Coordinates of C-alpha atoms in Angstrom, one line a residue:
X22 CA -56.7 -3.4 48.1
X23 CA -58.4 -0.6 49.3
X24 CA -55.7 2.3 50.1
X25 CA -53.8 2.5 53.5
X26 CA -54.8 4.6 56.7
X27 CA -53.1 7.5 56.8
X28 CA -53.1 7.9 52.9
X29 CA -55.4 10.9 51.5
X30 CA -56.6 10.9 48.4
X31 CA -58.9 13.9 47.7
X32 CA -61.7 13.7 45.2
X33 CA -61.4 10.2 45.2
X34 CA -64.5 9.2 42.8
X35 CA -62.9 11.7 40.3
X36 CA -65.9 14.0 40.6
X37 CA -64.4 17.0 40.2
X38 CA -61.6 19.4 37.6
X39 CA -59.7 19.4 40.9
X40 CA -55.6 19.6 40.3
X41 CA -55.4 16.0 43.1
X42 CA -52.7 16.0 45.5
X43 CA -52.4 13.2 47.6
X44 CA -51.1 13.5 50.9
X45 CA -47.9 11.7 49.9
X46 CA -45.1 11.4 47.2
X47 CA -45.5 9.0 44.2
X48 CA -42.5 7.1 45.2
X49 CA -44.8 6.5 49.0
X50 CA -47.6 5.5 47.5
X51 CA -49.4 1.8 47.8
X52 CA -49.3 0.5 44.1
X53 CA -51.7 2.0 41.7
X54 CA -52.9 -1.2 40.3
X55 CA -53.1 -2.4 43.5
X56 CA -56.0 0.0 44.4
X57 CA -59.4 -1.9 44.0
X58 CA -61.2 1.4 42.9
X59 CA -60.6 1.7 39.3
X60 CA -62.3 5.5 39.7
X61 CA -60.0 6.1 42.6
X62 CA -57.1 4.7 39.7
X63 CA -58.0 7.5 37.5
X64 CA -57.6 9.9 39.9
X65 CA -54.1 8.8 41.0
X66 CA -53.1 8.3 37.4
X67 CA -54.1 11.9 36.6
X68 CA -52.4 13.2 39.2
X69 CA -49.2 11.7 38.2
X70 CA -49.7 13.1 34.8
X71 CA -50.9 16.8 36.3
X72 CA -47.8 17.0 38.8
X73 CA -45.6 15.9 35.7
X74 CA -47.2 18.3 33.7
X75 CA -46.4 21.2 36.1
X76 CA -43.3 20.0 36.8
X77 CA -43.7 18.8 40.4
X78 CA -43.1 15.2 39.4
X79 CA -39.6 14.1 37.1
X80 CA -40.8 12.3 34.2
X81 CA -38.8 10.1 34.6
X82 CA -40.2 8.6 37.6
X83 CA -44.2 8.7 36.0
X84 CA -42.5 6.5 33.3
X85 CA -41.4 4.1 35.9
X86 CA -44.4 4.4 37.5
X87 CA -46.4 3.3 34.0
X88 CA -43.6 0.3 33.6
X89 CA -43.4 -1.0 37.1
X90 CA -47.9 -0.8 37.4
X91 CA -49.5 -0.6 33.7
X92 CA -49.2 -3.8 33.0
X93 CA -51.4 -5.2 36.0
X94 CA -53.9 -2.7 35.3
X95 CA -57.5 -4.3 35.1
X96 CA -59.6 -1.5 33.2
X97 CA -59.1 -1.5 29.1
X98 CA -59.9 2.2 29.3
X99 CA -57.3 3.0 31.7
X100 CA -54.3 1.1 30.0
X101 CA -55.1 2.6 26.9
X102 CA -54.9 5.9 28.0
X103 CA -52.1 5.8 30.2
X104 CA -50.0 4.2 27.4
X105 CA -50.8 6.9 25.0
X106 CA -49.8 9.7 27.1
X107 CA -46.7 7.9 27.7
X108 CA -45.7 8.1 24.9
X109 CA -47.1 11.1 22.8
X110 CA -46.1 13.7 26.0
X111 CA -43.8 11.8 28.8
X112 CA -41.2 10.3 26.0
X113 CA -41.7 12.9 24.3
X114 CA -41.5 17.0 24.4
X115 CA -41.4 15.8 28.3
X116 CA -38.0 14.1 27.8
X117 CA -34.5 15.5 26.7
X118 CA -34.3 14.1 23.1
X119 CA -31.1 12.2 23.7
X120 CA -33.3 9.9 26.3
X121 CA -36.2 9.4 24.2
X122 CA -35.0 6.0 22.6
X123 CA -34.4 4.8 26.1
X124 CA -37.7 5.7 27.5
X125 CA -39.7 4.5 24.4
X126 CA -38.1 0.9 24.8
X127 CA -39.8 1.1 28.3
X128 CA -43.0 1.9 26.9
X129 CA -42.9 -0.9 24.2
X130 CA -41.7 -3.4 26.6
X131 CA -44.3 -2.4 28.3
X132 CA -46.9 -2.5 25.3
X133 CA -45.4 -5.8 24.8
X134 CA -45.8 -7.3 28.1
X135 CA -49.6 -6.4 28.0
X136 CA -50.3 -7.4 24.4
X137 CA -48.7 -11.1 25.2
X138 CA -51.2 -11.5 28.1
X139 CA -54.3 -9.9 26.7
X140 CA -56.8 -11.7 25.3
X141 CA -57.1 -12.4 21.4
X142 CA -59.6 -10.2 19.4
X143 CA -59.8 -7.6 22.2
X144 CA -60.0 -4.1 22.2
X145 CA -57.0 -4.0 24.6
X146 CA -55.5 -6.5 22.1
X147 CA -55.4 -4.1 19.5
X148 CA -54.9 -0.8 21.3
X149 CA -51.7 -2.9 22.7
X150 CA -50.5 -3.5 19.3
X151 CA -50.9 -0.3 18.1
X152 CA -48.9 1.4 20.8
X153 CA -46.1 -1.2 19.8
X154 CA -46.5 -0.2 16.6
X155 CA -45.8 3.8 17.4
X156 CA -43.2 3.6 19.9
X157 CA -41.0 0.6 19.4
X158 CA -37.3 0.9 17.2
X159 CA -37.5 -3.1 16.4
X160 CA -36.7 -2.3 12.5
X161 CA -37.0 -6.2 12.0
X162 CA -40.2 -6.7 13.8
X163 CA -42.1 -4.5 11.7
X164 CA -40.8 -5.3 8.8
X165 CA -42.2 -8.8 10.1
X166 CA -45.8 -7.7 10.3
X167 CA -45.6 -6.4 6.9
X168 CA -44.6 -9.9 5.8
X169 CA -47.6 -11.6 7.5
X170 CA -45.2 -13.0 10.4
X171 CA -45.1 -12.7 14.5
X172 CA -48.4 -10.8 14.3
X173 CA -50.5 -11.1 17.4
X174 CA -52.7 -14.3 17.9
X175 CA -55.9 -13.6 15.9
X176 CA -55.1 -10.5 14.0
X177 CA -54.4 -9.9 10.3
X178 CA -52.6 -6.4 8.9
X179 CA -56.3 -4.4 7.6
X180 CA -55.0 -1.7 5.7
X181 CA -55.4 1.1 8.5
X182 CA -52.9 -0.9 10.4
X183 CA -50.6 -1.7 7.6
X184 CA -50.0 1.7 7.0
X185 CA -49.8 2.4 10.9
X186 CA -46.6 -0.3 10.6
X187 CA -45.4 1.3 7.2
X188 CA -45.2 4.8 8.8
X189 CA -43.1 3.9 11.6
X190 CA -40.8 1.7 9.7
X191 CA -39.8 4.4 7.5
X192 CA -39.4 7.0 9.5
X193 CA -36.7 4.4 11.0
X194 CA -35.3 3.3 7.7
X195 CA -36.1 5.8 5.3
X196 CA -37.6 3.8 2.5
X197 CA -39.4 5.3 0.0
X198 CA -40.6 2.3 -1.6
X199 CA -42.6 0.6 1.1
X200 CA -44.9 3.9 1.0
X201 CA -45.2 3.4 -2.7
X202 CA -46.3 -0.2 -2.0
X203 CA -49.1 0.3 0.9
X204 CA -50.4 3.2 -2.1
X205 CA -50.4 0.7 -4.3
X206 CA -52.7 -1.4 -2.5
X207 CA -54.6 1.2 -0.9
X208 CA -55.4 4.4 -3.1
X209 CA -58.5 5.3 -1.0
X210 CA -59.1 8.9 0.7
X211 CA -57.7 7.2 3.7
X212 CA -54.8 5.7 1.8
X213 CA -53.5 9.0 0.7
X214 CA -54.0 10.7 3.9
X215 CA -51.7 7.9 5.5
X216 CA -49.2 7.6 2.8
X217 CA -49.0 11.9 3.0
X218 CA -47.9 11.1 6.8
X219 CA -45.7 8.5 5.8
X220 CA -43.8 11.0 3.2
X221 CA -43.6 13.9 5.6
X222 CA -42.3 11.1 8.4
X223 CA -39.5 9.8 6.2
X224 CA -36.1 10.9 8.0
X225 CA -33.9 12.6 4.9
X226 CA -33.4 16.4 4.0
X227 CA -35.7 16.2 0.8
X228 CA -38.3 14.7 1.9
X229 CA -38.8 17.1 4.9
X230 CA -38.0 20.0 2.9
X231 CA -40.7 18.8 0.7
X232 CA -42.9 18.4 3.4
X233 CA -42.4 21.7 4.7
X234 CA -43.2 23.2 1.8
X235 CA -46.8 21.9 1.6
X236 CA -47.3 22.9 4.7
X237 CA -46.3 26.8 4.7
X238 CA -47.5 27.1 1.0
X239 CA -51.2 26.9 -1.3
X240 CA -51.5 23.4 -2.7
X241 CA -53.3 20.8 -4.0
X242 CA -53.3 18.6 -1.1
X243 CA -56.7 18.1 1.0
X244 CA -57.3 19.6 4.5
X245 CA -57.0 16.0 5.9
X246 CA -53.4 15.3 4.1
X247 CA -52.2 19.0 5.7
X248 CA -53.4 17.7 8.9
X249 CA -51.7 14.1 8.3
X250 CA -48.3 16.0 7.1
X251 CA -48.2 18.1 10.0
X252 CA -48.3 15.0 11.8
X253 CA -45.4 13.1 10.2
X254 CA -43.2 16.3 10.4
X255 CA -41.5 17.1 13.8
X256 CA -41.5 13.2 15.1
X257 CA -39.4 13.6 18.6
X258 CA -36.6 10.7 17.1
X259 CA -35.9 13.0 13.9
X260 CA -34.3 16.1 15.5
X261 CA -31.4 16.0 13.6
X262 CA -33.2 16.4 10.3
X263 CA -36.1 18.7 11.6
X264 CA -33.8 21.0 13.8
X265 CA -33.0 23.1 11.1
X266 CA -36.9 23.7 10.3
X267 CA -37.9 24.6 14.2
X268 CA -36.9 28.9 12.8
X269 CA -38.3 28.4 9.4
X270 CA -41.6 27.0 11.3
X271 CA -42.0 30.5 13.5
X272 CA -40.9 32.6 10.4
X273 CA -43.6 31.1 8.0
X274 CA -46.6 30.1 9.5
X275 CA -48.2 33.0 10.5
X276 CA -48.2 33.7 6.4
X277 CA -50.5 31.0 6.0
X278 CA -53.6 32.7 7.4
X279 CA -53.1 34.6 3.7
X280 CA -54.4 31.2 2.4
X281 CA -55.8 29.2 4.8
X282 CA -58.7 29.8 7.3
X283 CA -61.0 28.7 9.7
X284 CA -60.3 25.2 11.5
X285 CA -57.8 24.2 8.5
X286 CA -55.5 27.2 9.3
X287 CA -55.9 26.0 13.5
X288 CA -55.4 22.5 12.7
X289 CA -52.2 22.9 10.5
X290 CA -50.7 25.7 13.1
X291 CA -51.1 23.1 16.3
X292 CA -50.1 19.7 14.4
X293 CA -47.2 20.8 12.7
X294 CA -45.7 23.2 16.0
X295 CA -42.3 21.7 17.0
X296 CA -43.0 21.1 20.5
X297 CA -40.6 18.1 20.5
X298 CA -37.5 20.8 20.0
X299 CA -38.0 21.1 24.1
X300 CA -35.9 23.9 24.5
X301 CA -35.2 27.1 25.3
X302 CA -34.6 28.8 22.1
X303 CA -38.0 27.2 20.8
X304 CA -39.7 28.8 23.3
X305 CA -38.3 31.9 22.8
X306 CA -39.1 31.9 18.8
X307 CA -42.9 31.2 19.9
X308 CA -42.8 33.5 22.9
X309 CA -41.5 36.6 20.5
X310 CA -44.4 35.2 17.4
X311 CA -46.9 35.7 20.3
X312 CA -45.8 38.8 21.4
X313 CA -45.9 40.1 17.4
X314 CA -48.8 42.9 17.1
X315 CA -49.7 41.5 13.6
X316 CA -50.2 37.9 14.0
X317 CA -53.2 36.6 13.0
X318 CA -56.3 35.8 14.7
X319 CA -56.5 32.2 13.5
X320 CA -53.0 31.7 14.3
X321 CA -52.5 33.2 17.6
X322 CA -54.9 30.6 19.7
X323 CA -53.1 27.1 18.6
X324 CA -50.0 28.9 18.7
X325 CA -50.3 30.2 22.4
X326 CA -51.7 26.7 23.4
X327 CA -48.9 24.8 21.8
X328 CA -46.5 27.1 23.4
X329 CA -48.1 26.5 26.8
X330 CA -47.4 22.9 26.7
X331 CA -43.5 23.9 25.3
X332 CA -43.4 26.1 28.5
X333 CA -44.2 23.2 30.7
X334 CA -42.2 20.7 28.9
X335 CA -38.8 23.1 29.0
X336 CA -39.6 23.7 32.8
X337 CA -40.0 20.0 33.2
X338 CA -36.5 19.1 31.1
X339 CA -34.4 22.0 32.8
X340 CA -35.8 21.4 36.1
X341 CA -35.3 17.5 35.7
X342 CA -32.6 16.8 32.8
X343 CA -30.6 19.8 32.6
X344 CA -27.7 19.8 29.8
X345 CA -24.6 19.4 32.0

């Protein structure tokens, strides 16, 4: 299909850093996977996720977008990409937290529906599984995997993807043990920077306080199981056992700089911010941290980045979702 008269898609080879506009709504437009020019694709999948972004577009509707044309989608690339945003920003600091189950059963049914067609030993295959793996709140389907069972035609559980499985299962279920198990079987660099993610994703009081700690304090632990622990910490299903840290966050971090440095000190700062407590007294905490006269260097630059995206996402969710 090559798009309707009338229907005016600017920089349509995607040749450009143009914020794209076309001269219609998203709910007017011919279908996206319809559109025969997969470059001409990436344009009008980027400007779904710029007018999102700058709250021109409800979230809500780019997720339906992604369900109702992502699965039809002929480019590897494309699907991949889309999927990811979908779920790391659009279900997440993009959407109120008491919607975010909701929308991540769209996106794994959507994951789902494209894994069961794809082709075995694929790239799209795997990617596919992997977003099913990060989004989906089927307790007993990965507890499945682990066991060997339902796993997709032609794949096997490497460790990488094992703990991938084990991570999102416990930050369901809470159990400790199945962390202790993929360590057991996997005490390689890699295998303690996973199972540090795992810990800081498990969903109880200790183990985030624990967590915390690491994070806003000198340790032991290796730059790349800071960076893994920032990562498991402020998962967008776990507000009710990360709320009380989103204060503690902006009191603290700016006292790591006394210990930390360089890219380690960024990495831990922009990871770890609590951009999935999308609201309006988050903002403020980062907005007042910005505005303090003796933040540090190293901190101020992730910090005023993260809180740009925590702008757009609180504009988006009171613009959109509003609290009634």
């Amino acid at each position: 299909m090559v798009l309707p008269a009338g229907f005016v898609l600017p920089d349509v080879a995607d040749e450009t850093w143009a914020r794209v506009r076309p001269s219609r709504p998203v709910a007017d437009w011919p279908p996206v996977s319809a559109v025969a020019d997969p470059l001409a694709r990436v344009v009008l999948w980027n400007s779904i996720r710029d007018q999102m972004r700058s709250a021109e577009l409800d979230p809500k509707v780019a997720l339906e977008t992604v369900r109702a044309e992502l699965p039809d989608e002929g480019e590897d690339l494309i699907a991949r990409a889309i999927l990811d945003w979908a779920q790391t920003v659009a279900a997440g600091p993009f959407t109120r937290p008491d919607q975010r189950q909701e929308r991540l059963c769209w996106i794994a049914d959507t994951a789902s529906d494209i894994l069961a067609k794809s082709q075995p030993g694929t790239d799209l295959q795997l990617s596919m599984w992997r977003a099913l793996m990060g989004c989906t709140d089927d307790a007993d389907a990965l507890a499945g995997w682990l066991a060997g069972e339902g796993l997709p035609d032609g794949r096997v559980l490497d460790a990488d993807l094992r703990w991938a499985v084990t991570t999102r299962l416990v930050s369901l279920n809470g159990d400790r043990g199945l962390i202790e198990q993929a360590y057991a079987t996997d005490r390689s660099t890699a295998g303690r920077v996973h199972r540090a993610r795992a810990l800081a994703a498990l969903p109880d009081p200790e183990a985030k306080a624990a967590a915390f700690t690491a994070l806003m304090s000198p340790g032991e632990l290796s730059a790349y199981e800071l960076y893994a622990t920032a990562e498991g910490f402020f998962l967008p299903h776990q507000g009710e056992v990360t709320d009380v840290f989103v204060e503690k966050f902006f009191r603290h971090i700016n006292h790591t700089a006394n210990f930390r440095s360089g890219w380690a000190l960024g990495q831990v700062v922009s990871r770890a911010f609590p951009v999935t407590a999308n609201n309006r007294r988050t903002l403020e905490l980062a907005q007042d941290l910005l505005a303090s006269v003796d933040l540090a260097p190293g901190v101020r630059r992730p910090l005023a980045e993260a809180t740009d995206i925590l702008r757009r996402a609180v504009t988006s969710v009171e613009k959109y979702a509003p609290l009634d």
